[in-house]
Coordinates of C-alpha atoms in Angstrom, one line a residue:
M1354 CA -7.7 -27.6 -68.1
I1355 CA -11.4 -27.9 -68.4
D1356 CA -12.9 -31.3 -69.4
E1357 CA -16.5 -31.0 -70.5
Q1358 CA -17.0 -34.8 -70.3
L1359 CA -16.7 -34.8 -66.5
N1360 CA -19.8 -34.6 -64.2
D1361 CA -20.4 -31.4 -62.3
D1362 CA -19.0 -32.8 -59.1
E1363 CA -16.1 -34.7 -60.6
V1364 CA -12.4 -33.6 -60.5
K1365 CA -9.5 -35.4 -62.1
I1366 CA -6.0 -35.0 -60.6
H1367 CA -3.0 -36.3 -62.5
T1368 CA 0.3 -36.7 -60.6
K1369 CA 3.7 -38.3 -61.4
T1370 CA 3.9 -40.2 -58.1
A1371 CA 1.4 -42.0 -55.8
T1372 CA 2.9 -40.1 -52.9
T1373 CA 2.1 -36.7 -54.4
G1374 CA -1.5 -37.9 -55.2
A1375 CA -2.0 -39.1 -51.7
R1376 CA -0.8 -35.7 -50.3
I1377 CA -3.1 -33.8 -52.5
L1378 CA -6.1 -35.9 -51.5
S1379 CA -5.2 -35.5 -47.9
Y1380 CA -5.1 -31.7 -48.2
I1381 CA -8.4 -31.6 -50.1
D1382 CA -10.0 -34.0 -47.6
H1383 CA -8.8 -31.9 -44.7
F1384 CA -10.7 -28.8 -46.0
T1385 CA -13.9 -30.7 -46.8
T1386 CA -14.9 -33.6 -44.5
D1387 CA -12.8 -32.7 -41.4
K1388 CA -15.0 -29.8 -40.5
E1389 CA -17.9 -32.1 -39.9
N1390 CA -19.2 -32.8 -36.5
L1391 CA -19.2 -36.3 -34.9
I1392 CA -21.3 -37.5 -32.0
I1393 CA -19.7 -39.9 -29.6
R1394 CA -21.6 -41.6 -26.8
S1395 CA -19.7 -41.8 -23.6
E1396 CA -20.9 -43.5 -20.4
E1397 CA -23.0 -40.6 -19.3
E1398 CA -23.7 -38.4 -22.2
F1399 CA -23.5 -37.7 -26.0
L1400 CA -20.6 -35.4 -27.0
M1401 CA -20.4 -33.5 -30.3
I1402 CA -16.9 -32.9 -31.5
Q1403 CA -15.4 -31.7 -34.7
K1404 CA -13.5 -34.4 -36.7
S1405 CA -10.6 -32.0 -37.1
D1406 CA -10.2 -31.8 -33.3
V1407 CA -9.4 -35.6 -33.0
I1408 CA -5.7 -36.2 -32.4
C1409 CA -5.7 -40.0 -32.0
A1410 CA -7.7 -42.9 -30.7
E1411 CA -6.8 -46.3 -29.1
V1412 CA -8.7 -49.3 -28.1
R1413 CA -7.8 -51.3 -24.9
D1414 CA -9.9 -54.0 -23.3
K1415 CA -12.9 -53.3 -25.7
T1416 CA -12.9 -49.6 -24.7
L1417 CA -12.1 -46.9 -27.2
T1418 CA -10.4 -43.7 -25.9
V1419 CA -10.6 -40.8 -28.3
Y1420 CA -8.1 -38.0 -27.6
T1421 CA -9.1 -34.5 -28.9
K1422 CA -7.4 -31.1 -28.6
T1423 CA -9.2 -30.6 -25.3
D1424 CA -10.7 -33.9 -24.1
R1425 CA -10.2 -37.6 -23.5
I1426 CA -13.5 -39.4 -24.4
V1427 CA -14.1 -43.0 -23.4
T1428 CA -16.7 -45.0 -25.4
S1429 CA -17.6 -48.6 -26.1
K1430 CA -17.4 -48.1 -29.9
S1431 CA -14.9 -50.3 -31.9
L1432 CA -11.9 -48.8 -33.6
S1433 CA -13.1 -50.0 -37.0
A1434 CA -16.6 -48.4 -36.5
F1435 CA -14.9 -45.2 -35.4
M1436 CA -12.6 -45.2 -38.4
E1437 CA -15.7 -45.7 -40.7
E1438 CA -17.4 -42.7 -39.1
M1439 CA -14.3 -40.6 -39.7
K1440 CA -14.2 -41.4 -43.4
S1441 CA -11.2 -39.2 -44.1
E1442 CA -7.8 -39.4 -45.7
T1443 CA -6.4 -37.4 -42.8
F1444 CA -7.0 -40.3 -40.3
L1445 CA -4.9 -43.4 -40.6
K1446 CA -4.9 -46.7 -38.7
V1447 CA -1.3 -47.3 -37.5
S1448 CA -1.7 -50.5 -35.5
K1449 CA -4.2 -53.1 -34.6
A1450 CA -5.4 -50.9 -31.7
E1451 CA -4.6 -47.3 -32.7
M1452 CA -5.3 -44.6 -35.3
L1453 CA -4.1 -41.0 -35.6
N1454 CA -4.8 -37.7 -37.4
T1455 CA -1.9 -37.2 -39.7
Q1456 CA -2.4 -33.4 -39.5
M1457 CA -1.7 -33.6 -35.7
I1458 CA 1.7 -35.2 -36.0
D1459 CA 4.5 -33.1 -34.5
R1460 CA 7.3 -35.5 -35.4
V1461 CA 8.1 -39.1 -36.2
E1462 CA 10.9 -41.1 -34.6
P1463 CA 12.4 -44.6 -35.2
S1464 CA 11.6 -47.2 -32.6
F1465 CA 12.4 -50.9 -32.1
S1466 CA 12.2 -53.5 -34.8
G1467 CA 11.3 -51.2 -37.7
N1468 CA 8.4 -49.5 -35.8
L1469 CA 8.0 -45.8 -35.6
I1470 CA 6.8 -43.5 -32.8
A1471 CA 4.6 -40.5 -33.8
R1472 CA 4.7 -37.6 -31.3
M1473 CA 1.4 -35.8 -31.5
K1474 CA 0.8 -32.1 -31.0
N1475 CA -0.8 -32.8 -27.6
G1476 CA 2.4 -34.6 -26.5
R1477 CA 1.0 -38.1 -26.8
K1478 CA 3.1 -40.9 -28.3
V1479 CA 1.5 -43.2 -30.8
S1480 CA 3.3 -46.4 -31.9
I1481 CA 3.2 -47.2 -35.6
S1482 CA 3.6 -50.9 -36.2
R1483 CA 5.9 -52.1 -39.0
R1484 CA 2.8 -53.2 -41.0
Y1485 CA 1.6 -49.6 -41.3
V1486 CA 4.9 -47.7 -41.6
S1487 CA 4.8 -47.6 -45.4
K1488 CA 1.2 -46.3 -45.4
L1489 CA 2.2 -43.5 -43.0
K1490 CA 5.3 -42.6 -45.1
E1491 CA 3.2 -42.5 -48.2
R1492 CA 0.5 -40.3 -46.6
L1493 CA 3.1 -37.9 -45.2
G1494 CA 5.1 -37.9 -48.5
I1495 CA 8.3 -39.1 -46.9

């Protein structure tokens, strides 16, 4: 349906459920912003990576470790600053100290006390705290 009242760069999506809408936005977002490059400063150098290569990230003792398809990058950036740079529906904060790329999840398993464990395509396990379980389920459409 064509709506002449929309701006040139505006698209309206109507869905029956919020889950379906979130999945559609995630797919659209994956094909647009995830191809962008991101510059991360490590201790010795500046690294340029593609956002779509990021699998997950965790912060421990004020040090952020970003796991990509091929590397493990350590930086002093905060998790919230990193998430802001990612600006994508594909990336989701899943605990106080971790985030993941929903496109890189291999499987999700139950854990203790209502938590979940996401097994990523690189074999890494990421713990999803109870507080974020509903957001992950909505994003994955489960």
